[in-house]
Coordinates of C-alpha atoms and ligand atoms in Angstrom, one line a residue:
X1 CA -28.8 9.1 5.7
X2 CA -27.0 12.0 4.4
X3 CA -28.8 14.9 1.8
X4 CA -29.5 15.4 -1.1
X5 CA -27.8 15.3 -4.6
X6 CA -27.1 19.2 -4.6
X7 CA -23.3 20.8 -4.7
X8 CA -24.3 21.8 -0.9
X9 CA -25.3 17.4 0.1
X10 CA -23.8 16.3 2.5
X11 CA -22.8 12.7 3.5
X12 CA -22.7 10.1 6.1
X13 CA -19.4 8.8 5.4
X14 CA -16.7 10.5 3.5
X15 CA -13.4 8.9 2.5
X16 CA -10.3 11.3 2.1
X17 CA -7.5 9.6 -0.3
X18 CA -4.6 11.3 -2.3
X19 CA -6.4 9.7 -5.5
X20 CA -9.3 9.8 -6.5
X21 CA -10.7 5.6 -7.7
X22 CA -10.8 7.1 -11.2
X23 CA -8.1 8.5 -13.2
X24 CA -8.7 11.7 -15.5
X25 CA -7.7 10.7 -18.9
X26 CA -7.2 13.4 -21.9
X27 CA -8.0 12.3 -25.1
X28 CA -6.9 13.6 -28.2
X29 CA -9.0 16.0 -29.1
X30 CA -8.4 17.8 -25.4
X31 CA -11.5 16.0 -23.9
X32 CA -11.6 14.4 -21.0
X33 CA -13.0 10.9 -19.2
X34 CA -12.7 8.9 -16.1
X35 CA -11.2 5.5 -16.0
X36 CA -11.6 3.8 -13.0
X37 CA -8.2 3.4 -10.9
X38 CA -8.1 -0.3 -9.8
X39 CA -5.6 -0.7 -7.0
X40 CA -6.0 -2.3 -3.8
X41 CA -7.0 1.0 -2.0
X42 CA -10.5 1.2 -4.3
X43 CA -11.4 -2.3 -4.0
X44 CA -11.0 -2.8 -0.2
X45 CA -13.0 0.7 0.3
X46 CA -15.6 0.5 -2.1
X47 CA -17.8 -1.5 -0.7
X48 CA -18.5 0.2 2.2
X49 CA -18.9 3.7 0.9
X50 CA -22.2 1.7 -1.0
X51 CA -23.0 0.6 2.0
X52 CA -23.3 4.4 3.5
X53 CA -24.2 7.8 1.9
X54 CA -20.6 8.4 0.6
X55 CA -18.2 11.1 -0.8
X56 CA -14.7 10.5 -1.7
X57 CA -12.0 13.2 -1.9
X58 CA -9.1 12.7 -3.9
X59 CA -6.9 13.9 -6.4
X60 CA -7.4 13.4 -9.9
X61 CA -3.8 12.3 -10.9
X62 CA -3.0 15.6 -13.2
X63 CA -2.0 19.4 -12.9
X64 CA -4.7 21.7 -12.6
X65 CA -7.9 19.3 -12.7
X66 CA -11.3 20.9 -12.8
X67 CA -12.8 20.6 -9.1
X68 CA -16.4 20.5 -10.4
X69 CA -17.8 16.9 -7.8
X70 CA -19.7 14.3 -10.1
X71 CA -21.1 10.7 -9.0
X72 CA -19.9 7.2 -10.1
X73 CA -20.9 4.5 -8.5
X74 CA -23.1 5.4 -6.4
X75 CA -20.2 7.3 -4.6
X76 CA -19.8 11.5 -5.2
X77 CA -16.4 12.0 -6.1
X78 CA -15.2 15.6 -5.0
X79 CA -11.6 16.4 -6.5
X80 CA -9.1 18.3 -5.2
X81 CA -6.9 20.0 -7.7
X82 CA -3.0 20.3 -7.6
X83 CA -0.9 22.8 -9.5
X84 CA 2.1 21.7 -11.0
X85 CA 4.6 22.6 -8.4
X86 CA 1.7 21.3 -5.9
X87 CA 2.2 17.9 -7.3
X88 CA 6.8 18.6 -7.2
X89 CA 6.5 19.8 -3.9
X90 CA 3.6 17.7 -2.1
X91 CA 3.0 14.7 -3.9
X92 CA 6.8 14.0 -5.7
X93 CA 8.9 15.8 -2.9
X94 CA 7.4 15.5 0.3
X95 CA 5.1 12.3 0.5
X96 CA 7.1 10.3 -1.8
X97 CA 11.1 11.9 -1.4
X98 CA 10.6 12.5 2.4
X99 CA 8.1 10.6 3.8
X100 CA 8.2 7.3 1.8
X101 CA 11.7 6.5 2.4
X102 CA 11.5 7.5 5.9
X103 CA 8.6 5.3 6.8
X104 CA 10.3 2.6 5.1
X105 CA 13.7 2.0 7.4
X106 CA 15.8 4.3 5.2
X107 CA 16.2 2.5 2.6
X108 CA 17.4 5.7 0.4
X109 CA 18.0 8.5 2.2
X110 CA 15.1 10.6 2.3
X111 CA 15.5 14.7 1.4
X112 CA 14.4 17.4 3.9
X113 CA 13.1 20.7 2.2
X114 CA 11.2 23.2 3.9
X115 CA 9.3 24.1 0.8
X116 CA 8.4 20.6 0.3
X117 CA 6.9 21.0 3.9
X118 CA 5.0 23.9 3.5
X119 CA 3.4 22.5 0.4
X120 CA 2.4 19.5 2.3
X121 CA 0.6 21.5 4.9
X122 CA -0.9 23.6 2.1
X123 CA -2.6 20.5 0.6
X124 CA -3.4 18.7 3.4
X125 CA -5.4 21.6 4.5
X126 CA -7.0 22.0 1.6
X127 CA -8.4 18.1 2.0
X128 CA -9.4 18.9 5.5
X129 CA -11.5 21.6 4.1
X130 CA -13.3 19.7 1.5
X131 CA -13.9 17.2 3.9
X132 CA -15.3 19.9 6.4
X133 CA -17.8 20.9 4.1
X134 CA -18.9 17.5 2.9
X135 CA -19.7 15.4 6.1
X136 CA -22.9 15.0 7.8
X137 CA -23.4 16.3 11.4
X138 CA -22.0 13.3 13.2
X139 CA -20.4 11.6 10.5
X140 CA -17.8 9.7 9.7
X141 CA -14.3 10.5 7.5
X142 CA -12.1 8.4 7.0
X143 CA -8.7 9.4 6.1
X144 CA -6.0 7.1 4.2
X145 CA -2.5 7.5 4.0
X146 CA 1.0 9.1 4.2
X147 CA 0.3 11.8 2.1
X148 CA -2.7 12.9 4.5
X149 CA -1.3 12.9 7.9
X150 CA -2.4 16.1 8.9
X151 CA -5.7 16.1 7.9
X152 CA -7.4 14.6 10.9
X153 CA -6.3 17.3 13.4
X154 CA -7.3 20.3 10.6
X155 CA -10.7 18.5 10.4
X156 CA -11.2 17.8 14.1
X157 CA -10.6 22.0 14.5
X158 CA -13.2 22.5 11.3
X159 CA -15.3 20.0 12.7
X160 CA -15.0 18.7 16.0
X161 CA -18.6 16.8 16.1
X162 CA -17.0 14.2 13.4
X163 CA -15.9 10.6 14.0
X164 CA -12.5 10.5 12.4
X165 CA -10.3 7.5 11.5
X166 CA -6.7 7.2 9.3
X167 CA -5.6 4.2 8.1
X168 CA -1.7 4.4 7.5
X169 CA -1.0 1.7 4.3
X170 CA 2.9 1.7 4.7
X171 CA 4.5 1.0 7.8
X172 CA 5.1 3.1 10.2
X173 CA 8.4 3.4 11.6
X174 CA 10.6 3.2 15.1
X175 CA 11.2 5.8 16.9
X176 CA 15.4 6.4 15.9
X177 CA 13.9 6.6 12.4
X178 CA 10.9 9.2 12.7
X179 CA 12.5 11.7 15.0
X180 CA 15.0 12.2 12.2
X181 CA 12.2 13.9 10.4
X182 CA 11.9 17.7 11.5
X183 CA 8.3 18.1 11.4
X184 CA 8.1 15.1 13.9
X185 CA 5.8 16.5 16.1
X186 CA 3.2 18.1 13.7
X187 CA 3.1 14.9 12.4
X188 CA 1.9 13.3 15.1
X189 CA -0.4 16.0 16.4
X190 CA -2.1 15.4 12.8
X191 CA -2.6 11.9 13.6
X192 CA -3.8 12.2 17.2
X193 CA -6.9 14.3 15.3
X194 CA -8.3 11.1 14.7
X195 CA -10.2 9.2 17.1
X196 CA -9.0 5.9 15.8
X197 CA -5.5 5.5 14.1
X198 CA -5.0 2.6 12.0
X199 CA -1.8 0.3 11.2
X200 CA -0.9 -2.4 9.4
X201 CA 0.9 -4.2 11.9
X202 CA 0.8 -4.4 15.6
X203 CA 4.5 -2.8 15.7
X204 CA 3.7 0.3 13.7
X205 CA 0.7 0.5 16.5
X206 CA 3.5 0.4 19.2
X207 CA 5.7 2.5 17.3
X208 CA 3.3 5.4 17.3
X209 CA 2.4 5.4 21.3
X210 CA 5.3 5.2 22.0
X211 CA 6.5 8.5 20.1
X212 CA 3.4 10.3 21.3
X213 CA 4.5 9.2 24.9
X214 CA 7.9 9.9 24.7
X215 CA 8.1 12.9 21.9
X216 CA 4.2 15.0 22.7
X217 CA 4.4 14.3 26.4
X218 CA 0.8 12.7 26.6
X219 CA -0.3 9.7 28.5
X220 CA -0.8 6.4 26.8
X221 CA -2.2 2.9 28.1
X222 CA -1.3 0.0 26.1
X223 CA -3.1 1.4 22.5
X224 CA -4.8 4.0 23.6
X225 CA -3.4 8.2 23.6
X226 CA -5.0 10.3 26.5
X227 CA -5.3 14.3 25.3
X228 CA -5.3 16.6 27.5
X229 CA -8.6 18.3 26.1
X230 CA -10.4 15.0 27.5
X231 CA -10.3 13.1 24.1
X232 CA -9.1 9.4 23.8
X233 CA -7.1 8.2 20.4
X234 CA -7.0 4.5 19.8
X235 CA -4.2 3.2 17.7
X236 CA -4.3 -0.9 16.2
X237 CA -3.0 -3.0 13.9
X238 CA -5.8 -3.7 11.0
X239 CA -4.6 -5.9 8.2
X240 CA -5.2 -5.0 5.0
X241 CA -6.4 -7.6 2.4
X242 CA -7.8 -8.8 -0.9
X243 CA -10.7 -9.8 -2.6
X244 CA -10.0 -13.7 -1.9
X245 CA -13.4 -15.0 -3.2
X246 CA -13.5 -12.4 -6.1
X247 CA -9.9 -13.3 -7.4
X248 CA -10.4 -17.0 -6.7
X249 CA -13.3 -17.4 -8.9
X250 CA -11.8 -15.2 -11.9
X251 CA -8.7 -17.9 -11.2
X252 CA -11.1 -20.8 -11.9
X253 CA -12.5 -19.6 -15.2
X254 CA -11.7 -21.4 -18.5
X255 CA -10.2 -18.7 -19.8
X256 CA -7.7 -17.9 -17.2
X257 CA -6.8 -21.7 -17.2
X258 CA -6.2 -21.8 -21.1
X259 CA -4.5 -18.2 -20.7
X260 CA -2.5 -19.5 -17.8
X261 CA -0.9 -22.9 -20.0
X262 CA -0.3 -20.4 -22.7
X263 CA 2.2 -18.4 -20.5
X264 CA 4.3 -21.2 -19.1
X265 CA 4.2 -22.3 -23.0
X266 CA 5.7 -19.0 -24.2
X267 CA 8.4 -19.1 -21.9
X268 CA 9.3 -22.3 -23.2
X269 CA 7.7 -24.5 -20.6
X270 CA 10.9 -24.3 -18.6
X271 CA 10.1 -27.1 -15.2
X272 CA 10.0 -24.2 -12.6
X273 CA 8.3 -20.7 -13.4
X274 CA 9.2 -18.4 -10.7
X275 CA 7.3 -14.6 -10.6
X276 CA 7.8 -11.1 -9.2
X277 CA 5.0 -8.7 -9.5
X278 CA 5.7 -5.1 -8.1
X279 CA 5.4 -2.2 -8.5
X280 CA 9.0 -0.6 -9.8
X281 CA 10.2 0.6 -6.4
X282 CA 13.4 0.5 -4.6
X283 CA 11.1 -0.6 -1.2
X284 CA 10.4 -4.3 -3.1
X285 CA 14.0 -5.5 -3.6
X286 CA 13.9 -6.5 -7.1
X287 CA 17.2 -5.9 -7.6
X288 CA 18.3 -8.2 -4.7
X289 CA 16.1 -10.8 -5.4
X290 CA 17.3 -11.1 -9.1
X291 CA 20.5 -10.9 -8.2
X292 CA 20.0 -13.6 -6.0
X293 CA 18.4 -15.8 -9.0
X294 CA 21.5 -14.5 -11.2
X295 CA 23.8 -16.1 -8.8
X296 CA 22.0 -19.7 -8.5
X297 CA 22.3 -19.8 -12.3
X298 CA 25.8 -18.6 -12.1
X299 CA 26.7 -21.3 -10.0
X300 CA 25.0 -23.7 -12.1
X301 CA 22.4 -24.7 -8.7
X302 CA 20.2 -23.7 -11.9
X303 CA 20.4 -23.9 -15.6
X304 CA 17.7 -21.5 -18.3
X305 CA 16.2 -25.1 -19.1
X306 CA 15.2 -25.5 -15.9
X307 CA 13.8 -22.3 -14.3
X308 CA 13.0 -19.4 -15.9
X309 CA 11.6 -16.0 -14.1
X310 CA 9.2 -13.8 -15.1
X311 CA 9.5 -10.4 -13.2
X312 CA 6.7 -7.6 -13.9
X313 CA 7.5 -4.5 -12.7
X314 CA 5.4 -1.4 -13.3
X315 CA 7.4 1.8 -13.5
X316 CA 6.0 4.2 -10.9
X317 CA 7.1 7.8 -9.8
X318 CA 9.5 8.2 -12.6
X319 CA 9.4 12.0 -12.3
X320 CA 11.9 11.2 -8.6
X321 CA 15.5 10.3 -8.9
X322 CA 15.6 7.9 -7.3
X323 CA 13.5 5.8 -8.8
X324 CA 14.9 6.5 -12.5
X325 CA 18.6 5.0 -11.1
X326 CA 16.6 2.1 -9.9
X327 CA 15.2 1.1 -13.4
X328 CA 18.2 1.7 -15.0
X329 CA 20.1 -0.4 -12.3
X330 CA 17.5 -3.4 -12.9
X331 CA 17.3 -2.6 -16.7
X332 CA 21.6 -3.2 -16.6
X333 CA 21.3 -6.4 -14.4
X334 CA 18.2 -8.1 -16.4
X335 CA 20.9 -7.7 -19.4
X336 CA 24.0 -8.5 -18.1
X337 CA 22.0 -12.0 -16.5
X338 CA 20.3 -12.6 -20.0
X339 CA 23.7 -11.5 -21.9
X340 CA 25.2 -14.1 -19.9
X341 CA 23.3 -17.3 -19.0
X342 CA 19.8 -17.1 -21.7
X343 CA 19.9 -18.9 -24.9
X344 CA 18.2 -18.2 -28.4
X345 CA 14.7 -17.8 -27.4
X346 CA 15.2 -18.3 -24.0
X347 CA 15.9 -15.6 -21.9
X348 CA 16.8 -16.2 -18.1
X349 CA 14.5 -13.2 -17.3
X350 CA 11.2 -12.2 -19.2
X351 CA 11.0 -8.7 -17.9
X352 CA 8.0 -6.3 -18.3
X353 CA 6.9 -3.1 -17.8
X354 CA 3.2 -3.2 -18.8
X355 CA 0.2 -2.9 -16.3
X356 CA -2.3 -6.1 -16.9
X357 CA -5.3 -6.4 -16.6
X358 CA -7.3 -8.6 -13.6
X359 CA -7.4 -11.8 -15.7
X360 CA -4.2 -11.4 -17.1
X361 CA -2.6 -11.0 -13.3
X362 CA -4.5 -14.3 -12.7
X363 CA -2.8 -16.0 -14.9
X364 CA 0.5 -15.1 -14.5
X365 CA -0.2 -15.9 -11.1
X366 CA -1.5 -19.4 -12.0
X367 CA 1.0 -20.3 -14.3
X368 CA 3.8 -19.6 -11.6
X369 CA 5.7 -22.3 -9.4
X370 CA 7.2 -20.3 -7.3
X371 CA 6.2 -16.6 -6.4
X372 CA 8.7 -14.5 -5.2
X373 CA 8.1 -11.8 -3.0
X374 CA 11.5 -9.9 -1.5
X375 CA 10.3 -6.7 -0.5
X376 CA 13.1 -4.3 2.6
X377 CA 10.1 -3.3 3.6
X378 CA 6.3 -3.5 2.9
X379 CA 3.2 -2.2 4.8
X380 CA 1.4 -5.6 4.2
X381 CA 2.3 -6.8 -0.1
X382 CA -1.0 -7.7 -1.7
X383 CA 0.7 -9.5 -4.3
X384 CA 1.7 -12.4 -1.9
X385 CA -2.3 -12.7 -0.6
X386 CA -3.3 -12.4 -4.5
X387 CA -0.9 -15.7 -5.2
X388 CA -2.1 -17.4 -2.8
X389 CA -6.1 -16.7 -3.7
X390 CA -5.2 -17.9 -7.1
X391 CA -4.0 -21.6 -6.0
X392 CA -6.9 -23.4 -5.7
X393 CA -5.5 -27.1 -6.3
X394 CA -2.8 -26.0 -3.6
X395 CA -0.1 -26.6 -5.6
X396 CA 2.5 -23.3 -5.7
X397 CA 5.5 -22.0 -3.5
X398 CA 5.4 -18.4 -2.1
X399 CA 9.0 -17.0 -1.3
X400 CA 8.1 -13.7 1.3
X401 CA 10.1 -11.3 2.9
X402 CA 9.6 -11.4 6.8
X403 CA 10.2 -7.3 6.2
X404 CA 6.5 -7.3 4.8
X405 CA 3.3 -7.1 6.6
X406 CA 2.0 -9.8 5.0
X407 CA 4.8 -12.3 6.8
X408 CA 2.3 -11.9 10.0
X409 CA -0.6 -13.7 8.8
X410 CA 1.4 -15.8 6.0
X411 CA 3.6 -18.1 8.0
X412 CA 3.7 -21.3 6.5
X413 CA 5.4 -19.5 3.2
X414 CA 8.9 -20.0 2.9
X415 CA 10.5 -16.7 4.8
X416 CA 13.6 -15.5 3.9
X417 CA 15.4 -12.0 5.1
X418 CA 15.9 -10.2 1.5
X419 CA 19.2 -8.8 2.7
X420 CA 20.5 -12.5 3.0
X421 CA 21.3 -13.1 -0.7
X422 CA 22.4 -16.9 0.6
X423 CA 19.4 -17.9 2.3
X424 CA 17.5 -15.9 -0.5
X425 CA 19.0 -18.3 -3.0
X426 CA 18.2 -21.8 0.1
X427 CA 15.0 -21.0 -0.1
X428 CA 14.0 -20.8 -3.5
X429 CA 16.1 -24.4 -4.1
X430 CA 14.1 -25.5 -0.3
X431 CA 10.6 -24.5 -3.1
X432 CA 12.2 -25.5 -5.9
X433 CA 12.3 -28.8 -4.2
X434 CA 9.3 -29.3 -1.8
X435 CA 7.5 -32.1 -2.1
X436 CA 3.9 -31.5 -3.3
X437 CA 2.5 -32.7 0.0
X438 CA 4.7 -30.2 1.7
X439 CA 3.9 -27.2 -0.6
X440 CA -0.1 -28.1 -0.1
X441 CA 0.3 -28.4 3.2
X442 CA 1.5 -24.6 3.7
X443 CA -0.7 -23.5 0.5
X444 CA -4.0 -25.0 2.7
X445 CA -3.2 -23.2 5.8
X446 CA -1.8 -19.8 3.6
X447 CA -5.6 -19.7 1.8
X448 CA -7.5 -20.5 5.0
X449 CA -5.6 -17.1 6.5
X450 CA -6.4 -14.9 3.4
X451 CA -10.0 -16.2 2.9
X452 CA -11.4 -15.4 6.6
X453 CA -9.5 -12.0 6.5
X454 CA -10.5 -10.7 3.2
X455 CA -10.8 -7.2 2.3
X456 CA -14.3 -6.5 4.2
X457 CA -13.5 -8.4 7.0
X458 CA -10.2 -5.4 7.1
X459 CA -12.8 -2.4 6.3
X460 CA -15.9 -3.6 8.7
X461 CA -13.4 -4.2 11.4
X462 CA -12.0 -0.7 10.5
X463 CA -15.2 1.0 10.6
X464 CA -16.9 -1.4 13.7
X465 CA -14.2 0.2 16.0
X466 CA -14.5 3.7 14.4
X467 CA -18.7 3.2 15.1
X468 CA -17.5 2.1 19.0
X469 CA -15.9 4.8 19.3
X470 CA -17.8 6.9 22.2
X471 CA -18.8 10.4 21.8
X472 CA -17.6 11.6 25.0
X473 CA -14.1 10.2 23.6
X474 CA -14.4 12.3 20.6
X475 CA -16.1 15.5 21.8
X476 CA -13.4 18.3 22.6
X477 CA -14.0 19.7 26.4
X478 CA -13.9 23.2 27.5
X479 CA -11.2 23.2 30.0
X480 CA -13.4 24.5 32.9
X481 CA -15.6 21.1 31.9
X482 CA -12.5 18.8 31.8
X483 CA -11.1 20.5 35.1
X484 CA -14.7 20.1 36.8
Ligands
LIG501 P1 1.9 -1.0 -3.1 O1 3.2 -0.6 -2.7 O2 1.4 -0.5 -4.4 O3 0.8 -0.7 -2.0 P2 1.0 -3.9 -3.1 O4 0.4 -4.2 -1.8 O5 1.8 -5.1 -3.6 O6 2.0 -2.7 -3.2 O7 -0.2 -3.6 -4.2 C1 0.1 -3.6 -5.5 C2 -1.2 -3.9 -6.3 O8 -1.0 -3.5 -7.7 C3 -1.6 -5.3 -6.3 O9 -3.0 -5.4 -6.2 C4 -1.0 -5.9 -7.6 O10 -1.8 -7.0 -8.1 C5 -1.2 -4.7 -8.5 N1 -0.2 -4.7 -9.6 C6 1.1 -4.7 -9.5 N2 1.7 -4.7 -10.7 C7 0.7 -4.7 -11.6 C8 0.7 -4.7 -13.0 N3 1.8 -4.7 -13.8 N4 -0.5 -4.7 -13.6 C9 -1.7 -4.7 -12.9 N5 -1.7 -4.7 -11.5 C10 -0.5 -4.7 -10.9 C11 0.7 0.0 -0.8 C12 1.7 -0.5 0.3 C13 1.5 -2.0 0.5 C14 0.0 -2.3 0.9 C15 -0.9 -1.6 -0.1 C16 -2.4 -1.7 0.4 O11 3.0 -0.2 -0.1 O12 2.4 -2.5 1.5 O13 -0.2 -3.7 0.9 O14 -0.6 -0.2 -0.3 O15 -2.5 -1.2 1.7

């Protein structure tokens, strides 16, 4: 196990993350406490770092946070602060202006700013060097996310005895799309610090040996990156999941039942009650897919008294353009579809912007016929595993993008292409009008998927392979050693 509880402990595994699992909240009177961040990131990770000696290192969500470590949870939680035009430049510019829509087929044009770089390598450095100083001899850090990318090959340099993995959440893109980017290749030399490099699908797996092959010049066997310093990166698909027994036994209480008829009653009890949950981001085609649902009530395939959808969407990121034009695109539609088709008291949409509690997301998820999930593109979509852990009498449609991870495992949902507004609109009538042997049919084989690949079958596979990994692999060779 790792030390002691001094500032100067160290630990046997350490998990790197742009966020911290708790936010930093000021009150009123200028004090401050932690709320814990829930998030699929804190859940699926969690558990393990119980399991070990761990630290996590993360941001604390605000300007100029104090860095001071503390423990919750049995976890030490070591933050790294960011400055103001840290969080423009790195977090805001950068990760989510540059990277984010790069990663996610271009679906807005991401901006290239050298200052926006430089930051970036600035910050990731200093959460390789926080790292450095926190893991055991031997141990293990695992890295998460685009923000991060460079942090493996800074912490291999600081600390070459470490076992390093990254786990990219969003997906990682072809080749046409990445060499756009003009840091392409310190990228990728940030990844390849890491002895295992994770993925959500098998194609962002690809996607990465390939570039290395073709853009570093280094040889690659099916998924694994030969250095020429003697170490061996593996890069694999490792599907990230939910808490299926967890959320299915919150969906079975009492209270989420009652909670659950109470919803479809305040909407008027309308026959078919389609949802979208998402976050509010141009990557999870809201727009598209209400436009879609706009059209079928245009065209009178459905009437208010029939169907009514109830889209929560959770602004996010509202300090970037882009995604400011978004709400007030989606605000503008939600209006004109409401202006024109609703009735008094009966809106087409019910549109929020509040963030819910667990229970609360249970219910919604209960009371919903068909659950609509659109997104361009979409590392895995937890939502669609979450709707699907929530129908326990098998009843229930799921509409998914095939552009999300999630479309891998989830195969018997009804797929669509969410830049096909007709065969959008086909298969929400197909759900509309399954029969309920045909919907339990798919909902049976949907909840088998999700229950055998929960969230710590994803981080013990994660970790089993990082444990495999063997030292010779990781150990960096003099080059008289790798020439003898
Ligand atoms: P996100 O893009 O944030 O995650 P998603 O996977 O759907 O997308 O996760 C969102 C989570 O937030 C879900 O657990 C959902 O229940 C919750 N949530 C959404 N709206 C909420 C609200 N109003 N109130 C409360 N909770 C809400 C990124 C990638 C994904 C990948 C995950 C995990 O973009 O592709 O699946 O990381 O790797």
């Amino acid at each position: 196990m790792g030390g002691d509880s001094g500032s100067d402990a160290t630990f046997d595994l350490v998990v790197v993350a742009n966020r911290l699992p708790v936010d930093r909240v000021v009150n009123e009177d200028g004090s401050c406490t932690w709320r814990r961040s829930p998030g699929g990131l804190v859940t699926a990770v969690e558990p393990v770092m119980q399991s070990y000696d761990g630290a996590w290192v993360g941001w604390d969500g605000g300007p100029d946070g104090p860095e001071e470590p503390f423990d919750e949870n049995g976890m030490r939680l070591v933050p790294v602060s960011l400055s103001a035009p840290e969080i423009e430049e790195f977090y805001e510019g950068f990760s989510n202006g540059t990277l984010w829509p790069l990663y996610h087929d271009v679906v807005a044009k991401p901006s290239f700013h050298r200052e926006w770089w430089e930051s970036y390598v600035r910050v990731n450095r200093r959460f390789a060097e926080k790292a450095a100083a926190l893991a055991a001899e031997d141990g293990l850090v695992w890295v998460h996310d685009y923000q991060l990318q460079l942090v493996p090959a800074m912490l291999r340099d600081l600390r070459p005895d470490l076992r390093i993995g990254f786990f990219l959440h969003i997906p990682f893109p072809p080749l046409e799309l990445f060499v756009q980017l003009p840091w392409r290749r310190q990228i990728l030399e940030g990844l390849l610090g890491a002895d295992l490099v994770g993925f959500q699908r098998p194609g962002g797996a690809q996607n990465f040996v390939r570039l290395v092959r073709q853009r570093v010049g280094h040889k690659t066997h099916r998924d694994l990156v030969y250095l020429p310093d003697g170490r061996t990166v593996e890069a694999a698909a490792f599907p990230i999941s939910i808490d299926f027994a967890g959320l299915a036994e919150l969906s079975r209480t009492p209270a989420v039942a009652e909670r659950a008829r109470e919803i479809r009653d305040q909407l008027g009890n309308p026959r078919h009650v389609l949802l979208g949950v998402d976050r509010l981001d141009y990557t999870k085609g809201i727009y598209d897919r209400l436009r879609a649902f706009g059209e079928l009530l245009a065209d009178e395939t459905l009437s208010v008294e029939d169907a009514v959808f109830l889209q929560v969407a959770t602004p996010s990121r509202e300090r970037v353009d882009e995604y400011r034009r978004l709400r007030d695109e989606i605000d503008r539609l939600v209006g004109r579809i409401n202006g024109d088709y609703g009735r008094i008291g009966r809106p087409a949409i019910s549109y929020l912007h509040s963030s819910y509690p667990r229970e609360e997301m249970a219910a919604m998820f209960k009371a919903a016929d068909i659950m609509v999930v659109t997104p361009l593109r979409d590392g895995m979509n937890l939502v669609a595993k979450e709707y699907v852990a929530c129908r326990e009498d098998e009843s229930g449609a799921l509409v998914l993008s095939e552009f999300a991870g999630a479309a891998d495992e989830l195969k018997q949902a009804f797929l669509i292409n969410p830049y096909d507004i007709n065969g959008m609109k086909a298969a929400i009538m197909e759900a509309r009008s399954a029969k309920p042997r045909e919907l339990a049919r798919r909902m049976k084989a949907m909840r088998k998927t999700v229950q055998s690949h929960d969230v710590t079958a994803w981080a013990q596979q994660f970790m089993g392979r990082l444990a495999e990994v063997r030292p010779e692999h990781r150990k960096r060779l003099r080059p008289s050693e790798g020439d003898g």
